Backbone as numpy.savetxt, mean C-alpha at the origin, in Angstrom:
# Nx Ny Nz CAx CAy CAz Cx Cy Cz
27.04 -10.63 6.72 25.66 -10.96 6.17 25.14 -9.80 5.74
24.38 -9.75 4.70 23.49 -8.47 4.03 22.60 -8.13 5.12
22.19 -6.92 5.04 21.15 -6.38 5.82 19.74 -7.07 5.32
18.85 -7.26 6.16 17.59 -7.83 5.84 16.80 -6.95 4.93
16.14 -7.58 3.98 15.33 -6.81 3.01 13.97 -6.40 3.35
13.48 -7.29 4.50 12.05 -7.05 4.99 12.14 -7.01 6.52
11.35 -5.97 7.13 11.36 -6.09 8.63 9.87 -6.54 8.88
9.79 -7.63 9.56 8.60 -8.22 9.98 8.18 -7.91 11.33
7.01 -7.06 11.41 6.61 -6.64 12.86 5.53 -7.43 13.25
5.77 -8.59 14.19 4.70 -9.50 14.55 3.93 -8.86 15.76
2.62 -8.45 15.45 1.89 -7.88 16.40 0.48 -8.95 16.70
0.88 -10.07 16.51 -0.16 -11.08 16.92 -0.51 -11.09 18.40
-1.69 -11.16 18.75 -2.04 -11.15 20.17 -1.93 -12.48 20.72
-2.15 -13.47 20.03 -2.13 -14.82 20.28 -0.69 -15.41 20.18
-0.21 -16.20 21.13 1.26 -16.81 20.96 1.12 -18.10 20.07
1.04 -17.65 18.81 0.97 -18.67 17.76 2.11 -18.55 16.75
2.49 -19.61 16.11 3.77 -19.62 15.26 3.20 -18.58 13.93
4.14 -17.72 13.55 3.85 -16.95 12.55 3.88 -17.56 11.13
2.80 -17.67 10.41 2.77 -18.12 8.99 3.59 -17.28 8.05
3.58 -15.76 8.32 4.25 -14.97 7.48 5.78 -15.26 7.68
6.29 -15.41 8.83 7.66 -15.80 9.12 8.12 -16.86 8.41
7.30 -17.96 8.55 7.64 -19.23 7.90 7.72 -18.96 6.16
6.94 -18.04 5.72 6.88 -17.73 4.30 8.21 -17.12 3.87
8.40 -15.99 4.69 9.54 -15.00 4.39 10.88 -15.67 4.57
11.06 -16.56 5.41 12.45 -17.14 5.70 12.76 -18.14 4.52
11.73 -18.54 3.77 11.96 -19.51 2.62 12.55 -18.64 1.31
12.21 -17.35 1.27 12.30 -16.53 0.09 13.06 -15.24 0.21
13.14 -14.70 1.38 13.90 -13.46 1.59 14.65 -13.31 2.96
15.61 -12.43 2.85 16.25 -12.17 4.03 15.45 -11.17 4.74
15.10 -11.40 5.97 14.17 -10.64 6.83 14.79 -10.64 8.30
14.25 -9.51 9.01 14.39 -9.59 10.45 13.00 -9.37 11.18
12.93 -9.99 12.32 11.57 -10.09 13.05 11.55 -9.24 14.23
10.52 -8.66 14.42 10.37 -7.70 15.76 8.94 -8.01 16.39
8.86 -8.19 17.60 7.55 -8.40 18.26 7.39 -7.34 19.30
8.37 -6.27 19.45 8.25 -5.34 20.48 8.01 -3.96 19.73
6.75 -3.36 19.77 6.57 -2.20 19.06 7.34 -1.15 19.64
7.63 -1.13 20.79 8.31 0.00 21.56 9.75 0.26 20.97
10.28 -0.72 20.36 11.71 -0.52 19.94 11.75 -0.33 18.27
10.37 -0.41 17.68 10.35 -0.27 16.24 11.21 0.97 15.59
11.07 2.09 16.14 11.82 3.14 15.58 13.23 3.11 15.52
13.84 2.58 16.59 15.28 2.15 16.67 15.66 1.08 15.62
14.83 0.15 15.41 15.07 -1.04 14.54 15.17 -0.35 13.06
14.02 0.34 12.78 14.01 1.00 11.34 15.25 1.85 11.17
15.65 2.59 12.09 16.96 3.33 11.83 18.13 2.48 11.72
18.24 1.45 12.53 19.46 0.57 12.43 19.40 -0.17 11.07
18.28 -0.75 10.58 18.34 -1.51 9.57 18.00 -0.81 8.12
17.24 0.24 8.21 16.78 0.99 7.07 16.19 0.03 6.01
15.21 -0.71 6.33 14.61 -1.97 5.56 14.03 -1.34 4.41
14.06 -2.00 3.17 13.42 -1.64 2.00 11.82 -1.76 2.06
11.50 -2.80 2.97 10.04 -2.85 3.24 9.71 -3.35 4.67
8.53 -3.01 5.12 8.12 -3.39 6.52 6.70 -4.16 6.31
6.69 -5.24 6.95 5.38 -5.99 7.06 4.80 -6.14 8.48
3.72 -5.52 8.59 3.00 -5.61 9.81 1.99 -6.81 9.91
2.18 -7.83 10.97 1.38 -8.97 10.78 0.52 -8.77 12.04
-0.93 -9.10 11.82 -1.77 -9.03 12.95 -2.63 -10.35 12.90
-3.18 -10.71 14.01 -4.23 -11.66 14.08 -5.55 -10.81 14.15
-5.73 -10.28 15.35 -7.00 -9.43 15.53 -6.47 -7.97 16.00
-6.19 -7.17 15.07 -5.74 -5.74 15.42 -6.58 -4.92 16.29
-6.12 -4.33 17.31 -6.82 -3.26 18.07 -6.12 -2.01 17.88
-6.68 -1.09 18.66 -6.37 0.52 18.37 -4.91 0.69 18.52
-4.15 0.15 19.70 -2.75 0.59 19.76 -1.77 0.05 18.62
-2.17 -1.26 18.32 -1.45 -1.90 17.33 -1.59 -1.25 15.84
-2.71 -0.87 15.63 -3.06 -0.16 14.33 -2.37 1.17 14.33
-2.46 1.90 15.49 -1.87 3.16 15.62 -0.38 3.21 15.34
0.20 1.93 15.75 1.68 1.81 15.46 1.81 1.74 13.87
1.28 1.10 13.25 1.43 1.07 11.77 1.33 2.53 11.33
0.18 3.27 11.63 0.05 4.71 11.13 1.04 5.49 11.52
1.61 5.33 12.65 2.64 6.33 13.00 3.82 6.00 12.41
4.16 4.63 12.07 5.35 4.23 11.45 5.28 4.87 10.02
4.10 4.72 9.38 4.06 5.37 7.81 4.14 6.83 7.99
3.61 7.29 8.96 3.81 8.93 8.93 5.27 9.23 9.13
6.04 8.48 10.07 7.39 8.76 10.20 8.36 8.49 9.12
8.04 7.29 8.27 8.76 6.82 7.27 8.02 6.62 6.04
7.53 7.70 5.45 6.62 7.70 4.37 7.12 7.09 3.02
8.41 6.87 2.95 8.97 6.42 1.67 9.30 4.86 1.67
8.99 4.29 2.91 9.21 2.83 3.05 7.84 2.17 2.84
7.67 1.22 1.71 6.51 0.52 1.59 6.16 -0.33 2.66
4.86 -0.40 2.93 4.28 -1.03 4.18 3.31 -2.09 3.74
3.44 -3.28 4.22 2.47 -4.35 3.85 1.69 -4.77 5.04
0.44 -4.96 5.12 -0.23 -5.34 6.12 -1.05 -6.68 6.04
-0.81 -7.78 7.01 -1.45 -8.82 6.80 -2.22 -9.09 8.06
-3.54 -9.67 8.00 -4.46 -9.72 9.28 -5.21 -10.83 9.08
-5.64 -11.36 10.27 -6.60 -12.54 10.47 -8.09 -11.87 10.25
-8.34 -10.95 11.18 -9.60 -10.23 11.25 -9.69 -9.34 9.88
-10.92 -9.34 9.30 -10.89 -8.56 7.95 -12.40 -7.79 7.96
-12.32 -6.63 7.53 -13.76 -6.11 7.19 -13.45 -5.04 6.12
-14.60 -4.47 5.64 -14.38 -3.47 4.60 -13.81 -2.37 5.24
-14.25 -1.76 6.52 -13.87 -0.71 7.05 -12.13 -0.77 7.29
-11.56 -2.01 7.79 -10.28 -2.21 8.09 -9.58 -2.01 6.83
-10.11 -2.67 5.70 -9.20 -2.61 4.42 -9.22 -1.03 3.96
-10.30 -0.33 3.90 -10.37 1.07 3.60 -9.37 1.75 4.46
-9.35 1.65 5.67 -8.47 2.27 6.74 -7.01 2.00 6.37
-6.78 0.69 5.99 -5.30 0.40 5.64 -4.78 1.05 4.33
-5.67 1.20 3.18 -5.35 1.90 2.21 -5.17 3.48 2.19
-5.97 3.81 3.06 -5.95 5.41 3.41 -4.68 5.72 4.27
-4.33 4.61 4.92 -2.98 4.80 5.73 -1.68 4.65 4.82
-1.82 4.47 3.57 -1.05 4.33 2.35 -0.20 3.01 2.60
-0.87 1.87 3.00 -0.19 0.73 2.91 0.03 0.28 1.45
1.12 -0.36 1.21 1.35 -0.79 -0.19 0.40 -1.83 -0.63
0.13 -2.96 0.27 -0.76 -3.87 -0.01 -1.42 -4.45 1.24
-2.54 -5.05 1.08 -3.25 -5.58 2.26 -3.74 -6.95 1.98
-3.46 -7.88 3.00 -3.76 -9.35 2.74 -4.41 -9.87 3.99
-5.39 -10.81 3.71 -5.88 -11.39 4.75 -5.89 -12.97 4.74
-5.72 -13.70 5.78 -5.71 -15.13 5.94 -6.93 -15.61 5.70
-6.85 -17.01 5.06 -5.52 -17.74 4.71 -4.67 -17.10 3.60
-3.44 -17.00 3.71 -2.54 -16.24 2.78 -2.69 -16.64 1.32
-2.79 -15.78 0.66 -2.60 -16.00 -0.82 -1.05 -15.97 -1.24
-0.44 -17.15 -1.04 1.05 -17.29 -1.02 1.60 -16.43 -2.40
1.17 -16.92 -3.45 1.67 -16.22 -4.71 1.65 -14.80 -4.77
0.49 -14.31 -4.39 0.14 -12.81 -4.28 1.18 -12.16 -3.34
1.40 -12.77 -2.10 2.31 -12.11 -1.14 3.72 -12.14 -1.56
4.19 -13.23 -2.08 5.56 -13.34 -2.73 5.63 -12.28 -3.94
4.71 -12.07 -4.67 4.67 -11.28 -5.92 4.90 -9.93 -5.36
4.18 -9.46 -4.33 3.99 -8.14 -3.75 5.38 -7.80 -3.10
6.15 -8.55 -2.54 7.40 -8.19 -1.92 8.50 -8.29 -3.08
8.29 -9.13 -4.01 9.26 -9.01 -5.10 9.17 -7.72 -6.01
7.88 -7.29 -5.92 7.66 -5.91 -6.55 8.33 -4.85 -5.83
8.05 -4.90 -4.52 8.61 -3.73 -3.87 10.27 -3.73 -3.80
10.68 -4.93 -3.87 12.26 -5.05 -3.75 12.72 -4.80 -5.23
12.04 -4.64 -6.15 12.48 -4.38 -7.45 12.51 -2.87 -7.77
11.87 -2.00 -6.68 11.68 -0.63 -6.87 13.22 -0.12 -6.87
13.41 0.99 -7.52 14.66 1.73 -7.30 14.93 2.09 -5.93
16.11 1.77 -5.43 16.37 2.05 -4.00 16.22 3.45 -3.53
16.43 4.46 -4.37 16.27 5.87 -3.94 14.76 6.14 -3.67
13.95 5.29 -4.07 12.53 5.44 -3.79 12.25 5.10 -2.29
13.08 4.33 -1.71 12.90 3.77 -0.39 13.77 4.38 0.67
14.71 5.44 0.23 15.42 6.12 1.32 14.47 7.01 2.05
14.99 7.44 3.11 14.19 8.33 3.98 14.86 9.71 3.97
15.05 10.26 2.77 15.44 11.64 2.78 14.39 12.62 3.39
14.87 13.72 4.07 13.77 14.60 4.63 12.89 15.15 3.57
11.66 15.03 3.70 10.85 15.72 2.74 9.41 15.94 3.55
8.69 16.72 2.93 7.40 17.00 3.63 6.40 15.90 3.59
5.97 15.70 4.72 5.03 14.52 5.03 3.70 14.98 4.58
2.97 14.45 3.70 1.62 15.07 3.39 0.56 13.94 3.68
0.96 12.98 4.40 -0.06 11.92 5.01 -0.69 12.30 6.26
-1.86 12.38 6.41 -2.52 12.67 7.71 -3.22 11.39 8.32
-3.18 11.41 9.60 -3.76 10.33 10.32 -5.19 10.35 9.94
-5.70 9.04 9.72 -7.05 9.06 9.42 -7.86 8.20 10.48
-9.11 8.29 10.62 -9.87 7.66 11.65 -9.65 6.21 11.61
-9.54 5.61 12.90 -9.42 4.15 12.86 -10.68 3.46 12.48
-10.67 2.21 12.02 -11.89 1.57 11.67 -12.92 1.27 12.78
-14.19 1.46 12.32 -15.20 1.52 13.53 -15.35 0.06 14.10
-14.95 -0.89 13.48 -14.96 -2.22 13.99 -13.85 -2.86 14.68
-12.87 -1.95 14.84 -11.62 -2.25 15.68 -12.09 -2.62 17.08
-11.60 -3.57 17.77 -11.96 -3.81 19.08 -11.83 -2.63 19.89
-12.67 -2.34 21.00 -12.63 -1.20 21.81 -12.89 0.07 21.04
-13.43 0.01 19.73 -13.55 1.27 19.12 -15.13 1.22 18.62
-15.97 2.20 19.09 -17.43 2.04 18.98 -17.97 3.35 18.25
-17.16 4.28 17.87 -17.76 5.60 17.37 -18.29 5.44 15.92
-19.55 6.01 15.81 -20.30 5.77 14.51 -19.53 6.45 13.31
-19.73 6.00 12.14 -19.21 6.65 11.03 -19.71 8.12 10.72
-18.90 8.86 10.43 -19.32 10.30 10.13 -19.94 10.43 8.65
-20.68 11.52 8.58 -21.17 11.82 7.20 -19.98 11.96 6.31
-18.94 12.60 6.75 -17.69 12.84 5.81 -17.17 11.48 5.34
-17.00 10.52 6.31 -16.33 9.36 5.98 -17.21 8.54 4.99
-18.62 8.60 5.12 -19.54 7.97 4.06 -19.40 8.57 2.80
-19.03 9.93 2.72 -18.85 10.70 1.39 -17.46 10.14 0.70
-16.61 9.97 1.53 -15.17 9.44 1.00 -15.34 7.88 0.58
-15.92 7.17 1.23 -16.25 5.74 0.93 -17.05 5.59 -0.37
-18.01 6.39 -0.55 -18.63 6.46 -1.85 -17.82 6.93 -3.03
-16.97 7.89 -2.78 -16.04 8.50 -3.76 -15.05 7.43 -4.08
-14.52 6.76 -3.09 -13.53 5.66 -3.33 -14.01 4.51 -4.18
-15.17 4.21 -3.88 -15.99 3.12 -4.61 -16.16 3.51 -6.19
-16.45 4.87 -6.21 -16.59 5.33 -7.60 -15.26 5.14 -8.46
-14.14 5.60 -7.78 -12.83 5.44 -8.44 -12.47 4.00 -8.77
-12.79 3.08 -7.85 -12.39 1.66 -8.16 -13.19 1.13 -9.22
-14.46 1.58 -9.52 -15.24 1.04 -10.66 -14.99 1.77 -11.98
-14.16 2.81 -11.89 -13.83 3.55 -13.23 -12.41 3.99 -13.36
-11.43 3.15 -12.86 -9.99 3.53 -12.97 -9.69 3.53 -14.54
-10.41 2.71 -15.43 -10.10 2.74 -16.67 -10.88 3.89 -17.57
-11.58 4.75 -16.84 -12.23 5.85 -17.59 -11.94 7.20 -17.08
-12.32 8.20 -17.67 -12.18 9.70 -17.14 -12.82 9.71 -15.84
-12.33 10.30 -14.83 -13.00 10.40 -13.62 -13.02 11.90 -13.29
-14.32 12.40 -13.41 -14.42 13.91 -13.02 -14.90 14.16 -11.62
-14.19 15.03 -10.92 -14.52 15.22 -9.55 -15.89 15.72 -9.38
-16.23 16.67 -10.37 -17.73 17.15 -10.16 -18.70 15.88 -10.26
-18.42 15.05 -11.23 -19.45 13.94 -11.25 -19.43 13.13 -10.03
-18.21 12.81 -9.56 -18.16 12.01 -8.22 -18.77 12.62 -7.20
-18.57 14.02 -6.89 -19.27 14.85 -5.90 -20.64 14.77 -6.06
-21.35 14.90 -7.26 -22.73 14.80 -7.52 -23.23 13.42 -7.04
-22.45 12.47 -7.27 -22.81 11.04 -7.06 -22.91 11.02 -5.44
-21.96 11.72 -4.74 -21.95 11.65 -3.24 -23.04 12.54 -2.59
-23.66 13.39 -3.34 -24.72 14.24 -2.85 -24.14 15.55 -2.36
-22.94 15.96 -2.70 -22.43 17.18 -2.22 -21.91 18.04 -3.40
-21.60 19.42 -2.99 -21.07 20.29 -4.29 -19.63 19.76 -4.31
-19.08 20.22 -5.49 -17.66 19.98 -5.75 -16.58 20.53 -4.83
-17.20 21.83 -4.36 -16.38 22.49 -3.34 -16.29 21.71 -1.76
-17.64 21.30 -1.55 -17.71 20.50 -0.22 -16.81 19.18 -0.57
-17.03 18.62 -1.54 -16.43 17.30 -1.81 -14.90 17.46 -1.58
-14.32 18.44 -2.39 -12.88 18.69 -2.22 -12.40 18.82 -0.72
-13.08 19.75 -0.13 -12.95 20.03 1.30 -12.96 18.71 2.34
-14.10 17.90 2.03 -14.27 16.81 2.85 -13.25 15.63 2.54
-12.89 15.45 1.30 -11.93 14.50 0.96 -10.62 14.75 1.54
-10.22 16.03 1.24 -8.74 16.44 1.85 -8.82 16.23 3.41
-9.92 16.63 4.10 -9.84 16.60 5.42 -9.93 15.00 5.99
-10.68 14.15 5.35 -10.68 12.78 5.68 -9.44 11.95 5.21
-9.23 12.17 4.06 -8.10 11.28 3.36 -6.80 11.97 3.46
-6.67 13.19 3.67 -5.22 13.62 3.91 -4.57 14.11 2.63
-5.37 13.81 1.58 -4.71 14.24 0.08 -5.99 14.63 -0.63
-5.50 15.31 -1.84 -6.66 15.83 -2.76 -7.29 14.73 -3.47
-8.52 14.81 -3.91 -8.97 13.55 -4.66 -8.29 13.33 -6.03
-7.72 14.32 -6.65 -6.85 14.18 -7.89 -5.67 13.42 -7.52
-5.00 13.65 -6.40 -3.69 13.05 -6.07 -4.08 11.51 -5.75
-5.29 11.17 -5.08 -5.73 9.93 -4.79 -5.90 9.08 -6.10
-6.49 9.73 -6.96 -6.81 8.96 -8.21 -5.48 8.45 -8.97
-4.66 9.55 -9.00 -3.22 9.24 -9.79 -2.55 8.11 -9.02
-2.65 8.12 -7.61 -1.91 7.21 -6.76 -2.54 5.70 -7.21
-3.89 5.74 -7.29 -4.49 4.41 -7.52 -4.25 3.92 -9.05
-4.13 4.78 -10.05 -3.89 4.48 -11.19 -2.51 3.78 -11.20
-1.62 4.52 -10.59 -0.13 3.96 -10.49 -0.12 2.64 -9.89
-0.92 2.53 -8.74 -1.05 1.12 -8.13 -1.47 0.08 -9.06
-2.41 0.38 -9.85 -3.04 -0.68 -10.70 -2.06 -0.71 -11.93
-1.37 0.27 -12.41 -0.53 0.02 -13.37 0.75 -0.80 -13.04
1.16 -0.90 -11.80 2.18 -1.68 -11.23 1.83 -3.19 -11.34
0.57 -3.33 -10.85 0.08 -4.77 -10.94 -0.21 -5.21 -12.32
-0.51 -4.49 -13.37 -0.59 -4.80 -14.64 0.63 -5.16 -15.34
1.59 -4.43 -15.04 2.93 -4.37 -15.65 3.66 -5.92 -15.18
3.17 -6.49 -14.24 3.62 -7.66 -13.79 3.36 -8.82 -14.72
2.26 -8.63 -15.60 1.75 -9.41 -16.44 2.70 -9.21 -17.82
3.44 -10.16 -18.20 4.42 -9.98 -19.41 3.52 -9.87 -20.72
2.39 -10.35 -20.81 1.46 -10.38 -21.93 0.97 -8.90 -22.11
0.97 -7.90 -21.18 0.39 -6.58 -21.31 1.30 -5.61 -21.83
1.23 -5.03 -22.81 2.19 -4.08 -23.33 2.16 -2.80 -22.39
3.11 -1.98 -22.62 2.98 -0.67 -21.82 1.86 0.16 -22.46
1.65 0.16 -23.50 0.56 0.85 -24.15 -0.88 0.30 -23.61
-1.09 -1.10 -23.48 -2.22 -1.56 -23.04 -2.60 -1.12 -21.61
-1.39 -1.10 -20.80 -1.56 -0.83 -19.43 -1.89 0.88 -19.29
-1.23 1.47 -20.17 -1.68 3.04 -20.10 -3.01 3.19 -20.42
-3.72 2.77 -21.42 -5.08 2.98 -21.50 -5.97 2.14 -20.57
-5.55 1.09 -19.84 -6.37 0.33 -18.95 -6.51 1.24 -17.54
-5.45 1.97 -17.34 -5.51 2.71 -16.20 -5.97 4.11 -16.35
-6.72 4.36 -17.47 -7.36 5.68 -17.77 -6.55 6.80 -18.32
-5.45 6.39 -18.94 -4.54 7.58 -19.68 -4.86 7.42 -21.19
-4.96 8.55 -21.84 -5.08 8.54 -23.23 -3.79 8.89 -24.00
-2.84 9.20 -23.22 -1.53 9.46 -23.95 -0.32 8.81 -23.26
0.31 8.06 -24.02 1.45 7.23 -23.32 2.51 8.07 -22.83
2.86 9.02 -23.38 4.01 9.92 -22.92 3.67 10.62 -21.50
2.32 10.95 -21.44 1.75 11.44 -20.12 1.80 10.48 -19.15
1.40 9.26 -19.54 1.40 8.21 -18.52 2.83 7.87 -18.02
3.78 7.95 -18.98 5.16 7.59 -18.60 5.61 8.69 -17.59
5.32 9.96 -17.86 5.83 11.01 -16.94 5.17 10.77 -15.66
3.99 10.59 -15.53 3.30 10.36 -14.29 4.00 9.26 -13.44
4.06 7.99 -14.21 4.61 6.77 -13.55 6.16 7.16 -13.08
6.87 7.88 -13.88 8.18 8.05 -13.29 8.20 9.17 -12.22
7.34 10.01 -12.07 7.07 10.76 -10.95 6.92 10.07 -9.66
5.97 9.01 -9.81 5.56 8.34 -8.57 6.64 7.12 -8.20
7.03 6.47 -9.23 7.60 5.18 -9.15 9.34 5.37 -9.30
9.59 6.38 -9.98 11.04 6.63 -10.03 11.73 6.26 -11.31
11.08 5.51 -12.06 11.52 4.92 -13.32 10.42 5.05 -14.23
10.78 4.66 -15.61 9.73 4.52 -16.82 8.99 3.20 -16.49
7.81 3.05 -17.06 7.27 1.70 -17.06 8.04 0.50 -17.51
8.81 0.91 -18.77 9.59 -0.14 -19.39 10.66 -0.43 -18.46
11.41 0.58 -17.74 12.34 0.25 -16.94 11.99 -0.56 -15.67
10.78 -0.24 -15.33 10.20 -0.88 -14.10 10.24 -2.45 -14.38
9.52 -2.67 -15.67 9.33 -4.03 -15.95 10.56 -4.80 -16.00
11.57 -4.26 -16.65 12.89 -4.77 -16.77 13.59 -5.08 -15.28
13.46 -4.08 -14.35 13.86 -4.48 -13.04 13.19 -5.52 -12.29
11.78 -5.62 -12.56 11.09 -6.64 -12.24 11.39 -8.02 -12.74
11.65 -8.04 -14.01 12.10 -9.40 -14.75 13.57 -9.77 -13.85
14.48 -8.83 -13.71 15.65 -9.20 -13.22 15.61 -9.71 -11.79
14.63 -8.98 -10.93 14.32 -9.46 -9.42 13.84 -11.03 -9.66
13.01 -11.18 -10.51 12.28 -12.63 -10.69 13.37 -13.48 -10.91
14.27 -13.14 -11.92 15.38 -14.17 -12.33 16.12 -14.56 -11.08
16.65 -13.43 -10.33 17.34 -13.87 -9.13 16.66 -14.60 -8.15
15.45 -14.68 -8.03 14.74 -15.33 -6.96 14.17 -16.74 -7.54
14.33 -16.87 -8.79 13.69 -17.95 -9.38 14.09 -19.39 -8.70
15.33 -19.64 -8.40 15.71 -20.86 -7.80 14.92 -21.25 -6.29
14.48 -20.16 -5.72 13.70 -20.26 -4.50 12.16 -20.54 -4.83
11.69 -20.19 -6.03 10.25 -20.28 -6.11 9.42 -21.62 -5.71
10.17 -22.66 -6.03 9.74 -24.05 -5.81 9.82 -24.59 -4.46
10.43 -23.68 -3.51 10.82 -24.37 -2.24 9.77 -24.28 -1.21
8.59 -23.48 -1.57 7.46 -23.48 -0.52 6.70 -24.60 -0.45
């Protein structure tokens, strides 16, 4: 039997049937794990192309497990699914470099599309070759159970900056202008963002643009040129170079891989 494509880490605190498991078993090869202590050994043995963390009400130890896993295996895409939801939790998830974040009730089509997109990525992007880890641990969300520390000024600055990015991905984004909007100097902003987020502001913007580009390329009606301009690039060749750097293939090749992955899974699409 082939190795599982997805490793499901069931961290629900309540002893209830996993809706994520029911969804995955109809569409993908997967393995399930409910013991976080053995997660590193399981990842080493299976080398899964994707990991899904499932929560009902996440607490600090269970969220820390996701964060530590992403730090140890930065090239494996991680998807987070949770019952409890808040803005803080969503921001924490994306700062921890999750590929995507979903809340219940499950948006079935979006979840399936997410995993198909991940599995269509070039395999070399998901291998764990030694490389410098540039992800830093970020503060756990304040509304996590048993966590009551107030938000810091630095965290508020970063939250405002991230909101600015989300509203202006299609436009030119100036670090100086964002810093001014946050009420700090450009130098202070650069230091705060790197300290809180673990990466530079420019790097964060590029990653978000690439994430949005991936979503848009899933729409067959959108041309690569349309996607290029929609995510804030003015030159298609520059967009292609950046996309290849982050994703491993050109936008056109990525779309071709995605179509082939969809075609191979099409007979299963109506089984849910």
